[in-house]
Coordinates of C-alpha atoms and ligand atoms in Angstrom, one line a residue:
M1 CA 143.3 72.4 138.7
P2 CA 139.6 73.7 138.5
T3 CA 137.5 71.7 141.3
T4 CA 134.1 72.1 142.0
T5 CA 132.1 75.1 143.6
S6 CA 132.4 75.8 147.4
A7 CA 129.9 75.0 149.9
T8 CA 129.3 78.9 149.5
T9 CA 127.6 78.5 146.3
T10 CA 125.4 75.3 147.7
T11 CA 124.1 77.5 150.5
S12 CA 120.4 77.2 149.7
A13 CA 118.5 80.2 148.2
T14 CA 116.1 80.3 151.1
T15 CA 119.1 80.7 153.7
R16 CA 120.6 83.2 151.8
A17 CA 117.7 85.5 151.3
R18 CA 116.9 85.0 154.9
R19 CA 120.2 85.8 156.1
Y20 CA 120.0 88.9 153.6
R21 CA 116.8 90.0 155.1
R22 CA 118.4 89.7 158.8
T23 CA 121.6 91.7 157.7
R24 CA 119.3 94.5 155.9
A25 CA 117.3 94.6 159.1
R26 CA 120.3 94.9 161.4
R27 CA 121.9 97.3 159.2
G28 CA 118.7 99.5 159.1
V29 CA 118.9 99.6 163.0
R30 CA 122.4 100.8 162.9
I31 CA 122.0 103.3 160.1
A32 CA 119.0 104.5 161.9
L33 CA 121.2 105.0 165.0
A34 CA 124.0 106.8 163.2
L35 CA 121.2 109.0 161.1
A36 CA 120.0 110.2 164.7
L37 CA 123.3 111.0 165.6
V38 CA 123.7 113.3 162.5
V39 CA 120.4 114.7 162.9
A40 CA 121.1 115.4 166.6
A41 CA 124.2 117.2 165.4
G42 CA 121.8 119.7 163.3
V43 CA 122.9 118.4 160.0
L44 CA 119.5 117.1 158.8
T45 CA 116.2 118.7 159.2
V46 CA 112.7 116.9 159.3
G47 CA 112.3 113.3 160.7
G48 CA 115.7 111.9 160.0
R49 CA 115.2 112.2 156.1
L50 CA 117.5 114.3 154.0
T51 CA 115.9 117.2 152.8
K52 CA 116.2 118.6 149.4
G53 CA 116.8 121.9 150.5
A54 CA 114.5 124.9 149.6
G55 CA 112.9 124.3 146.2
G56 CA 115.3 126.0 143.6
S57 CA 118.0 126.6 146.3
G58 CA 120.2 125.1 143.9
D59 CA 120.7 121.9 146.1
D60 CA 121.9 119.1 144.3
G61 CA 118.5 117.3 144.8
A62 CA 120.6 114.0 144.8
I63 CA 119.3 112.4 147.9
G64 CA 116.0 111.3 147.6
G65 CA 115.5 113.3 144.5
G66 CA 113.2 112.0 141.9
R67 CA 114.8 110.3 139.1
G68 CA 114.0 110.2 135.6
R69 CA 113.5 113.8 135.2
G70 CA 116.1 114.5 132.8
L71 CA 119.3 116.1 133.6
R72 CA 119.8 118.1 136.4
I73 CA 122.8 120.5 136.2
G74 CA 122.5 122.8 139.1
G75 CA 119.0 122.1 139.6
G76 CA 117.2 121.2 142.5
G77 CA 113.9 120.8 141.2
G78 CA 110.7 119.3 143.0
G79 CA 111.5 116.3 145.1
D80 CA 109.3 113.5 145.6
G81 CA 111.5 110.7 147.0
D82 CA 111.5 109.5 150.3
G83 CA 115.1 110.8 151.3
S84 CA 115.8 108.4 154.1
I85 CA 119.1 106.2 154.2
G86 CA 118.4 102.5 154.7
P87 CA 116.1 100.3 153.7
S88 CA 112.5 101.5 154.2
G89 CA 109.9 102.1 151.7
D90 CA 111.1 102.0 148.1
A91 CA 114.6 101.5 149.5
A92 CA 113.1 98.1 151.2
A93 CA 111.7 96.9 148.3
A94 CA 114.9 97.6 146.4
A95 CA 116.5 95.7 148.9
A96 CA 114.2 92.8 148.9
A97 CA 114.6 92.8 145.0
A98 CA 118.0 92.7 145.4
A99 CA 118.0 89.8 148.0
R100 CA 115.9 88.0 145.2
E101 CA 118.3 88.3 142.5
R102 CA 121.4 89.9 143.3
V103 CA 123.7 89.6 146.3
V104 CA 124.3 88.3 149.8
V105 CA 126.0 90.5 152.3
D106 CA 126.8 89.4 156.0
D107 CA 128.1 91.5 158.9
D108 CA 130.1 88.9 160.4
D109 CA 133.7 89.4 160.4
D110 CA 134.7 85.9 159.2
D111 CA 132.4 85.7 156.0
S112 CA 135.1 86.9 153.9
G113 CA 134.4 85.3 150.3
K114 CA 131.0 84.4 151.0
A115 CA 129.6 88.0 150.3
L116 CA 128.5 87.5 146.8
G117 CA 128.2 84.2 146.0
R118 CA 125.7 83.5 143.1
R119 CA 122.5 82.1 144.6
G120 CA 121.7 78.7 143.4
G121 CA 124.8 78.0 141.5
R122 CA 124.7 78.8 137.7
A123 CA 121.7 80.2 137.0
R124 CA 122.2 80.1 133.3
R125 CA 122.6 77.4 130.7
R126 CA 124.7 77.8 127.7
G127 CA 122.5 77.3 124.7
K128 CA 123.3 76.7 121.0
S129 CA 124.8 79.6 119.1
E130 CA 126.3 79.9 115.6
R131 CA 128.9 81.8 117.2
A132 CA 132.1 80.2 119.0
D133 CA 131.1 80.3 122.6
D134 CA 133.8 77.9 123.8
N135 CA 137.0 76.4 122.9
D136 CA 139.4 73.4 123.7
E137 CA 139.6 74.9 127.1
G138 CA 136.2 73.5 127.9
N139 CA 134.9 75.0 131.2
G140 CA 137.6 73.3 132.9
N141 CA 135.3 71.5 135.4
G142 CA 135.8 67.8 134.2
D143 CA 131.9 68.0 133.4
E144 CA 131.7 69.1 130.0
G145 CA 128.2 67.5 129.9
S146 CA 126.4 69.4 132.3
S147 CA 128.8 72.2 131.8
S148 CA 126.6 75.7 131.5
T149 CA 128.9 78.4 130.7
Y150 CA 132.1 79.9 129.2
W151 CA 133.7 80.1 132.4
A152 CA 135.6 77.7 134.6
R153 CA 134.4 76.4 138.0
V154 CA 137.0 76.9 140.4
A155 CA 137.2 76.3 144.2
A156 CA 138.0 79.3 146.8
D157 CA 141.5 79.5 148.2
P158 CA 140.5 80.8 151.6
K159 CA 143.7 81.5 153.1
R160 CA 145.2 83.8 150.0
R161 CA 141.5 85.3 149.6
D162 CA 141.7 86.5 153.2
A163 CA 145.1 87.6 153.0
V164 CA 144.2 90.2 150.4
R165 CA 141.2 91.0 152.0
A166 CA 143.6 92.1 155.2
A167 CA 145.7 94.0 152.9
A168 CA 142.4 96.1 151.7
R169 CA 141.1 96.4 155.1
E170 CA 144.6 97.6 156.3
A171 CA 144.9 100.1 153.4
F172 CA 141.4 101.5 153.5
G173 CA 142.0 101.8 157.4
A174 CA 144.9 104.0 156.8
F175 CA 143.1 106.0 154.1
W176 CA 140.2 106.6 156.7
K177 CA 142.4 107.9 159.5
S178 CA 144.9 110.2 157.4
A179 CA 143.0 111.3 154.5
L180 CA 139.2 111.2 154.8
G181 CA 137.7 114.2 152.8
H182 CA 141.0 114.0 150.2
D183 CA 141.0 112.1 146.9
E184 CA 143.9 109.9 148.2
L185 CA 146.4 109.0 150.9
A186 CA 149.9 109.9 151.0
P187 CA 150.8 107.2 153.2
A188 CA 154.5 108.2 154.0
S189 CA 153.2 111.7 154.9
G190 CA 150.2 110.5 156.7
T191 CA 148.1 113.0 154.8
G192 CA 145.8 113.3 151.8
R193 CA 146.2 114.4 148.3
D194 CA 143.6 116.0 146.2
D195 CA 144.9 115.1 142.2
F196 CA 141.3 114.9 141.1
G197 CA 140.0 118.2 142.5
G198 CA 138.9 116.9 146.0
I199 CA 136.1 114.6 144.8
D200 CA 136.4 111.9 147.5
A201 CA 137.9 109.7 144.7
T202 CA 139.3 107.0 147.1
L203 CA 136.5 106.4 149.2
I204 CA 133.9 106.3 146.2
D205 CA 136.5 104.0 144.3
S206 CA 136.6 101.5 147.2
L207 CA 132.9 101.5 148.0
D208 CA 132.1 98.2 146.0
T209 CA 135.6 96.6 146.9
L210 CA 134.5 96.9 150.6
Y211 CA 131.3 95.4 149.9
V212 CA 132.3 92.7 147.7
M213 CA 134.7 91.7 150.3
G214 CA 132.4 91.6 153.1
L215 CA 134.2 94.8 154.9
T216 CA 130.6 95.9 156.0
K217 CA 131.4 98.0 158.9
E218 CA 133.8 100.1 156.5
F219 CA 131.5 100.0 153.7
E220 CA 128.9 101.4 155.7
N221 CA 130.7 104.1 157.4
A222 CA 132.1 105.0 154.0
L223 CA 128.7 105.2 152.4
L224 CA 127.3 107.4 155.5
Y225 CA 130.4 109.8 155.2
L226 CA 129.6 110.1 151.2
K227 CA 126.0 110.7 152.1
K228 CA 126.8 113.6 154.3
P229 CA 125.8 117.1 153.1
D230 CA 129.1 118.4 153.7
S231 CA 131.1 115.9 151.9
N232 CA 133.3 117.0 149.2
F233 CA 131.1 115.0 146.6
R234 CA 128.0 116.4 147.9
R235 CA 129.3 119.8 147.5
L236 CA 130.5 119.0 144.3
I237 CA 127.2 117.8 142.7
R238 CA 125.7 120.7 144.2
G239 CA 127.5 122.7 142.1
E240 CA 129.2 124.9 145.2
T241 CA 132.9 123.9 144.0
D242 CA 134.5 125.6 141.2
K243 CA 136.6 122.7 140.0
D244 CA 137.7 121.4 136.8
V245 CA 137.7 117.7 136.8
S246 CA 138.5 115.0 133.9
V247 CA 135.4 113.5 132.5
F248 CA 137.4 110.0 131.7
E249 CA 138.7 109.7 135.6
T250 CA 135.4 110.9 136.9
N251 CA 133.4 108.8 135.0
I252 CA 135.1 105.3 135.5
R253 CA 136.0 106.2 139.0
I254 CA 133.2 108.1 140.5
L255 CA 130.1 107.5 137.9
G256 CA 131.3 104.0 137.7
G257 CA 132.0 103.4 141.7
L258 CA 128.4 104.8 142.3
L259 CA 126.4 102.4 139.7
S260 CA 128.1 99.4 141.4
T261 CA 127.6 100.3 144.5
Y262 CA 123.9 100.8 143.5
D263 CA 123.5 97.4 141.7
L264 CA 125.1 95.7 144.6
T265 CA 123.0 97.1 147.0
G266 CA 119.7 98.7 145.6
D267 CA 120.1 101.8 147.5
P268 CA 118.2 104.1 145.7
D269 CA 120.2 107.4 147.1
V270 CA 123.2 106.2 145.4
L271 CA 121.5 106.1 142.2
D272 CA 120.4 109.7 142.9
L273 CA 124.0 110.6 143.3
A274 CA 125.2 109.0 140.4
E275 CA 122.5 110.9 138.3
S276 CA 123.6 114.2 139.7
M277 CA 127.2 113.1 138.9
A278 CA 126.4 112.5 135.2
S279 CA 124.4 115.7 135.1
R280 CA 127.5 117.7 136.1
L281 CA 129.7 115.8 133.4
S282 CA 127.0 116.1 130.8
A283 CA 128.0 119.6 129.9
A284 CA 131.2 118.3 128.2
F285 CA 128.9 116.9 125.7
D286 CA 127.9 120.4 124.5
T287 CA 130.5 120.7 121.5
K288 CA 129.7 121.0 117.8
S289 CA 130.0 116.9 117.1
G290 CA 128.5 116.1 120.4
V291 CA 131.7 114.5 121.4
P292 CA 132.6 115.3 124.9
T293 CA 135.8 117.4 125.9
S294 CA 138.3 115.8 128.1
F295 CA 137.5 118.3 131.1
V296 CA 134.7 120.2 132.4
N297 CA 134.4 122.8 135.3
V298 CA 131.8 121.1 137.3
K299 CA 130.3 124.5 138.7
T300 CA 130.1 126.7 135.5
G301 CA 130.0 123.7 133.1
K302 CA 132.5 125.1 131.0
A303 CA 134.1 122.3 128.9
F304 CA 137.6 122.3 127.5
G305 CA 140.4 120.2 126.0
L306 CA 144.1 119.5 127.3
P307 CA 146.8 122.4 126.1
W308 CA 149.0 119.5 125.1
T309 CA 146.0 118.2 122.5
N310 CA 145.3 121.6 121.6
G311 CA 141.9 121.3 123.1
R312 CA 141.1 118.2 121.2
S313 CA 139.3 115.2 122.9
I314 CA 141.0 111.8 123.6
L315 CA 139.8 108.4 122.1
A316 CA 140.1 106.6 125.4
D317 CA 138.3 109.4 127.2
F318 CA 135.2 109.7 124.9
G319 CA 135.3 106.2 124.0
T320 CA 135.1 104.9 127.5
M321 CA 131.6 106.1 128.4
H322 CA 128.8 104.3 127.1
L323 CA 128.9 101.3 129.6
E324 CA 128.3 103.5 132.5
W325 CA 125.9 106.1 130.9
A326 CA 123.8 103.2 129.1
T327 CA 123.6 101.5 132.5
L328 CA 122.9 104.8 134.0
S329 CA 119.9 105.2 131.4
A330 CA 118.8 101.6 132.2
R331 CA 118.8 102.2 136.1
S332 CA 117.1 105.3 136.1
N333 CA 114.8 104.7 133.1
N334 CA 116.1 108.1 131.7
P335 CA 117.4 107.4 128.1
V336 CA 119.1 111.1 128.2
Y337 CA 122.2 109.7 129.4
E338 CA 122.9 107.0 126.7
A339 CA 121.8 109.1 124.3
H340 CA 124.8 111.2 124.5
T341 CA 127.0 108.1 124.2
N342 CA 125.1 106.4 121.5
H343 CA 125.8 109.7 119.4
V344 CA 129.4 109.3 120.3
F345 CA 129.3 105.8 118.9
E346 CA 127.8 106.9 115.6
R347 CA 130.3 109.6 115.1
I348 CA 133.2 107.0 115.5
T349 CA 131.5 104.7 113.3
Q350 CA 131.0 107.6 110.8
S351 CA 134.4 108.5 110.6
S352 CA 136.8 106.9 107.9
A353 CA 139.9 107.5 110.0
A354 CA 140.3 103.9 111.1
Q355 CA 143.3 101.8 109.9
D356 CA 142.6 98.3 110.1
G357 CA 140.1 98.7 112.7
L358 CA 142.4 100.7 114.9
Y359 CA 142.0 104.4 115.6
P360 CA 144.2 107.4 116.3
H361 CA 143.9 109.0 119.9
L362 CA 143.0 112.5 118.9
Y363 CA 139.7 113.7 117.9
D364 CA 138.5 117.6 117.2
Q365 CA 135.3 117.7 118.7
N366 CA 134.3 120.9 116.9
E367 CA 135.2 119.6 113.0
G368 CA 133.7 115.9 114.0
R369 CA 136.8 114.3 112.8
F370 CA 139.8 112.3 114.0
T371 CA 142.8 114.6 113.7
G372 CA 145.8 112.3 114.3
G373 CA 147.9 111.1 117.3
V374 CA 149.3 107.7 118.0
I375 CA 147.6 104.1 117.3
S376 CA 147.8 102.0 120.5
F377 CA 146.5 99.8 123.1
G378 CA 148.4 101.9 125.7
A379 CA 147.3 105.4 127.1
L380 CA 144.9 107.5 125.0
G381 CA 143.2 104.4 123.4
D382 CA 143.3 101.1 125.6
S383 CA 139.6 101.2 127.2
F384 CA 137.8 102.3 124.0
Y385 CA 138.7 99.1 122.7
E386 CA 137.9 97.4 125.6
Y387 CA 134.2 98.7 126.0
L388 CA 133.5 97.8 122.5
I389 CA 133.3 94.1 123.6
K390 CA 132.2 95.0 127.2
C391 CA 129.2 96.8 125.8
W392 CA 128.4 94.2 123.4
R393 CA 128.7 91.4 125.9
S394 CA 126.4 93.0 128.8
L395 CA 124.0 95.7 127.5
D396 CA 120.7 94.7 127.1
G397 CA 119.2 96.5 123.7
L398 CA 122.5 97.8 122.8
K399 CA 121.9 100.1 119.9
D400 CA 123.9 98.8 116.8
A401 CA 125.0 95.7 118.6
D402 CA 126.5 94.3 115.5
A403 CA 128.4 97.2 114.8
W404 CA 130.1 97.0 118.2
R405 CA 131.2 93.6 117.9
G406 CA 132.2 94.0 114.4
M407 CA 134.2 96.9 115.5
F408 CA 135.8 95.0 118.2
D409 CA 136.9 91.9 116.0
K410 CA 138.2 94.4 113.2
A411 CA 140.3 95.9 116.0
M412 CA 141.7 92.9 117.1
E413 CA 142.7 92.1 113.4
G414 CA 144.5 95.1 113.3
M415 CA 146.3 94.7 116.7
K416 CA 147.7 91.3 115.1
K417 CA 148.7 93.2 112.3
K418 CA 150.1 96.5 113.8
L419 CA 150.5 96.2 117.2
L420 CA 151.0 92.5 118.1
H421 CA 155.1 91.3 118.3
Q422 CA 156.7 88.2 119.4
W423 CA 159.4 88.9 122.0
K424 CA 160.8 85.2 122.7
V425 CA 159.9 81.7 122.8
G426 CA 160.6 80.2 126.4
E427 CA 162.3 77.0 127.5
K428 CA 159.0 74.9 127.0
G429 CA 158.4 76.5 123.6
E430 CA 155.9 79.0 124.7
L431 CA 155.6 82.2 123.2
Y432 CA 155.9 85.6 124.8
S433 CA 153.9 88.5 123.1
Y434 CA 154.0 92.2 123.5
L435 CA 151.8 95.2 122.4
S436 CA 153.7 98.4 121.0
P437 CA 152.1 101.4 119.4
V438 CA 152.3 101.8 115.7
G439 CA 155.8 103.3 115.1
G440 CA 156.3 102.4 118.8
G441 CA 159.9 100.6 118.4
G442 CA 159.2 97.9 120.7
K443 CA 157.9 100.3 123.5
M444 CA 155.1 98.6 125.6
E445 CA 153.2 100.4 128.4
H446 CA 152.1 98.4 131.7
L447 CA 148.5 99.8 130.7
A448 CA 148.5 97.7 127.6
C449 CA 148.8 94.5 129.9
F450 CA 144.4 94.9 130.1
A451 CA 144.6 93.2 126.4
P452 CA 144.6 89.5 127.8
G453 CA 141.6 90.1 130.1
M454 CA 139.8 91.8 127.1
L455 CA 140.9 89.1 124.7
V456 CA 139.5 86.6 127.1
L457 CA 135.8 88.5 126.9
G458 CA 136.4 88.4 123.2
A459 CA 137.1 85.1 122.6
A460 CA 133.3 84.6 124.1
E461 CA 131.1 84.0 121.5
A462 CA 133.7 85.1 118.7
P463 CA 132.6 84.7 114.9
T464 CA 134.6 81.6 114.6
P465 CA 135.5 78.8 117.0
E466 CA 139.1 79.8 115.4
V467 CA 138.7 83.1 116.2
S468 CA 138.1 82.5 119.8
Q469 CA 141.0 79.8 119.9
D470 CA 143.2 82.5 118.5
Y471 CA 142.2 85.4 120.8
L472 CA 142.9 83.0 123.8
E473 CA 146.4 81.9 122.4
I474 CA 147.2 85.7 122.2
A475 CA 145.8 86.7 125.4
K476 CA 148.1 83.7 127.2
N477 CA 151.3 85.0 125.3
I478 CA 150.8 88.6 126.3
A479 CA 149.9 88.0 129.5
R480 CA 153.3 85.8 129.7
T481 CA 155.1 88.9 129.1
C482 CA 153.4 91.1 131.4
V483 CA 154.3 88.7 134.1
E484 CA 157.8 88.4 133.2
M485 CA 157.9 92.1 133.4
Y486 CA 157.4 91.7 137.5
D487 CA 159.6 88.4 137.7
A488 CA 162.5 90.0 136.0
Q489 CA 162.8 93.0 138.3
P490 CA 165.0 92.7 141.9
T491 CA 161.8 94.1 143.3
G492 CA 159.4 91.7 141.8
L493 CA 157.4 94.8 140.4
A494 CA 157.1 95.7 136.8
P495 CA 158.0 99.1 135.2
D496 CA 155.4 101.4 134.2
H497 CA 156.9 101.5 130.6
F498 CA 159.5 99.3 128.8
A499 CA 160.9 98.0 125.5
L500 CA 161.6 94.8 124.0
Q501 CA 162.8 93.7 120.7
T502 CA 162.1 90.4 119.1
G503 CA 164.4 87.7 119.8
S504 CA 166.4 89.6 122.5
E505 CA 166.0 88.6 125.9
D506 CA 166.9 92.4 127.1
V507 CA 164.2 94.5 128.9
K508 CA 164.9 98.2 128.6
L509 CA 163.1 100.2 131.4
I510 CA 161.7 103.5 130.0
D511 CA 159.9 104.5 133.0
K512 CA 160.9 102.5 136.0
K513 CA 157.9 103.5 138.4
N514 CA 155.1 101.1 139.7
I515 CA 152.4 102.8 140.6
Q516 CA 149.9 100.0 141.7
R517 CA 148.5 99.4 138.5
P518 CA 145.9 96.6 138.2
E519 CA 146.4 95.5 134.6
T520 CA 148.3 92.3 134.7
I521 CA 146.4 91.1 137.7
E522 CA 143.0 92.1 135.8
S523 CA 144.2 89.9 132.6
L524 CA 145.5 87.2 135.3
F525 CA 141.9 87.1 137.2
Y526 CA 140.2 86.7 133.7
L527 CA 143.0 84.0 132.5
F528 CA 142.0 81.9 135.5
R529 CA 138.1 82.7 135.4
K530 CA 138.5 81.2 132.1
T531 CA 140.8 78.4 132.4
G532 CA 140.6 77.4 135.9
D533 CA 144.8 77.2 135.3
E534 CA 146.2 77.4 138.8
Q535 CA 149.4 78.9 137.0
Y536 CA 147.5 82.4 137.0
R537 CA 147.0 82.1 140.7
E538 CA 150.5 81.6 141.3
Q539 CA 151.7 84.4 139.2
A540 CA 149.3 86.6 140.9
W541 CA 150.2 85.6 144.3
R542 CA 154.3 86.3 143.5
I543 CA 153.1 89.8 142.5
F544 CA 150.9 90.1 145.4
Q545 CA 154.0 89.2 147.7
S546 CA 156.2 91.7 145.8
M547 CA 153.4 94.5 146.3
K548 CA 153.3 93.5 149.9
K549 CA 156.9 94.0 150.6
A550 CA 157.5 97.4 148.5
Y551 CA 154.1 99.1 149.0
R552 CA 153.4 98.6 152.7
T553 CA 154.4 101.7 155.1
R554 CA 154.3 101.5 158.3
A555 CA 151.2 103.2 159.1
G556 CA 149.4 100.7 157.1
G557 CA 149.1 102.7 153.7
W558 CA 150.1 101.3 150.6
Q559 CA 152.3 103.2 148.3
G560 CA 153.9 102.9 144.6
V561 CA 157.3 102.9 144.2
R562 CA 159.8 105.2 142.3
D563 CA 162.4 102.4 140.5
V564 CA 161.5 98.8 140.2
S565 CA 165.1 98.0 139.4
H566 CA 166.4 99.2 143.0
T567 CA 166.2 97.4 146.3
P568 CA 164.7 98.4 148.7
P569 CA 162.7 100.6 146.8
Q570 CA 162.0 104.4 147.1
G571 CA 158.1 104.9 147.9
D572 CA 156.1 107.6 146.1
D573 CA 154.1 108.7 149.0
K574 CA 150.7 108.0 146.9
M575 CA 148.3 105.3 147.1
Q576 CA 146.3 105.6 144.0
S577 CA 142.7 105.2 144.1
F578 CA 142.6 102.4 141.8
F579 CA 145.2 100.3 144.2
L580 CA 141.7 99.4 146.3
A581 CA 139.3 99.7 143.2
E582 CA 141.0 97.4 141.0
T583 CA 144.3 95.8 142.1
L584 CA 143.1 94.4 145.2
K585 CA 139.9 93.8 144.2
Y586 CA 140.9 91.5 141.2
L587 CA 143.2 90.0 143.5
Y588 CA 140.7 88.9 145.9
L589 CA 138.4 87.7 143.4
L590 CA 141.3 85.8 142.1
Y591 CA 141.1 83.5 145.4
C592 CA 137.3 83.3 145.7
D593 CA 135.2 80.5 143.6
D594 CA 133.7 81.5 140.8
S595 CA 130.4 82.2 142.0
V596 CA 131.8 85.3 143.7
M597 CA 131.0 88.0 140.8
H598 CA 130.5 85.4 138.5
L599 CA 131.5 86.8 134.9
D600 CA 128.2 85.7 133.4
D601 CA 126.3 87.8 135.7
W602 CA 128.8 91.0 136.1
V603 CA 130.5 93.1 133.8
F604 CA 133.3 95.2 135.3
N605 CA 134.0 98.8 134.1
T606 CA 137.5 99.8 133.3
E607 CA 138.1 100.8 136.8
A608 CA 136.9 97.4 138.0
H609 CA 133.7 98.8 139.1
P610 CA 131.1 96.0 138.6
F611 CA 127.7 96.5 137.0
K612 CA 124.9 94.1 136.8
A613 CA 124.9 92.9 133.3
T614 CA 121.7 93.3 131.5
T615 CA 122.6 90.1 129.5
R616 CA 121.5 91.5 126.1
R617 CA 122.9 87.7 125.2
K618 CA 121.5 85.4 127.6
N619 CA 124.2 82.4 127.2
M620 CA 127.4 84.3 127.6
Ligands
DMJ1 C1 142.9 103.1 135.9 O1 142.3 104.2 136.2 C2 141.8 102.3 134.7 O2 142.2 100.8 134.6 C3 142.1 103.0 133.4 O3 141.2 102.3 132.1 C4 143.5 102.6 133.1 N1 144.5 103.4 134.2 C5 144.0 102.9 135.4 C6 145.0 102.1 136.1 O4 146.3 101.9 135.6

């Protein structure tokens, strides 16, 4: 049951600010030393500053490059920034501001779970709203009179939290040792793989996880590596690498990872890297409709779609960008980014293709219309719906805000009508539901297990208390099925794709692999933060134990499995970058107290990268 917040939360603001300043100062010294070594190696040039390269030389202009000057494809341009890494000048001001209102980070190795506690407990008080911003769950804190937010108050479970943290340290350590410079670790082979085109995917995807977990040394080393002029990523944003990249994956993992790292640290260099990345991706929007293609060449700017879609764009790709691009505009004071994605939203709202608020997967970006495809909450559709509610909840000044919320609620109605099915009734009368595409014959992808988390977010400030209640109920019923998919297998791991039938206990395995996906854990995280019900922590813990048993390799890397119905399972020799970005992060946060990345203050992008909510609504 929920209890009160831990001592961490009650640490005084002054103590935390002081500790933060001390930490920043110590880190500054360490980073300066590290920089001196790099400079000595001849990588950098003038006085410890990262130079922008000779004017017009085609350098990315990223580090220290002035922000707010528009898109910079291939463009160095003049530089006025202080390119130094570490808290000096503007960076120090940003760090101080961050200390005032954002985060606390400690060096100490034993500070797990203390890293990001909210200062001063709950800052916001729930105000009166015409909308239903709560339901009979209350806040789960047994203190309804003074309860202040939609979320429960929960205490940490330090033992489990630290076990997850140890797993992350081990997994990242294995990546660092054997796959640095590659996108992902191949844990069994002890090498790296580059399935994203060689963009330092795991490194960037892991940054905020390391930070949030207080794995400070790993975080600092990773950031230092990323900033090296010869890192894959730096070469890529300078346009030196002739690579085709997925706009969606690069957006959610790389741009998302950089933005959250900026929000956590206030490091302006990281914001510059994010802008340079967005600039490279922006060529994808250069279509007749302004709806981006799914792929872009980061050197030439050539934009194109996948052959199997006949080059058409995909709903979950172009519909999962606004959170990142609007956040980037807000941080950089450059409206260009969100102008792109606002336009995409307008194109979607102008379309008459929606069926009960649900959209088909494929869009012809030249003709400017949806052209068919499946309707589902699985692959190709999923995160479009997730971003309707996340953008509405957390973007200050969101253009057409009511339309975003309205589309979300309409889509949920459509979901109930067309996608949601009852599977079975449990021993205690509890309902198990599942989501299948229109015409999907009872098939459900693990990917669709993100939906309970989305519904928990949607239940806050829903149009009426009944709708709110309904969303929460459906969330619990779907999550029950998702967890059962794990429990039903001898490995304790869910298959990637399965089929269910109303009234039958049978689970048909369509795709037997398990690739470390986060969605079920993610939903358990939201359900736990909402209800404070310990059953969600227990379920997640069971899953984590199964993961540990099946995924962990002797060398410390964690890999997915090829067949969940077979023990001992055969590994797939791949540690997904989202394993560290999402799966382990949500697991860790499940065992932290609610002040750590409090959901009033932070919004997670679809790759679990936390952005500081700009809180259009103050009383979420
Ligand atoms: C992640 O990259 C993101 O969660 C995305 O939205 C969907 N797929 C993977 C994880 O399964």
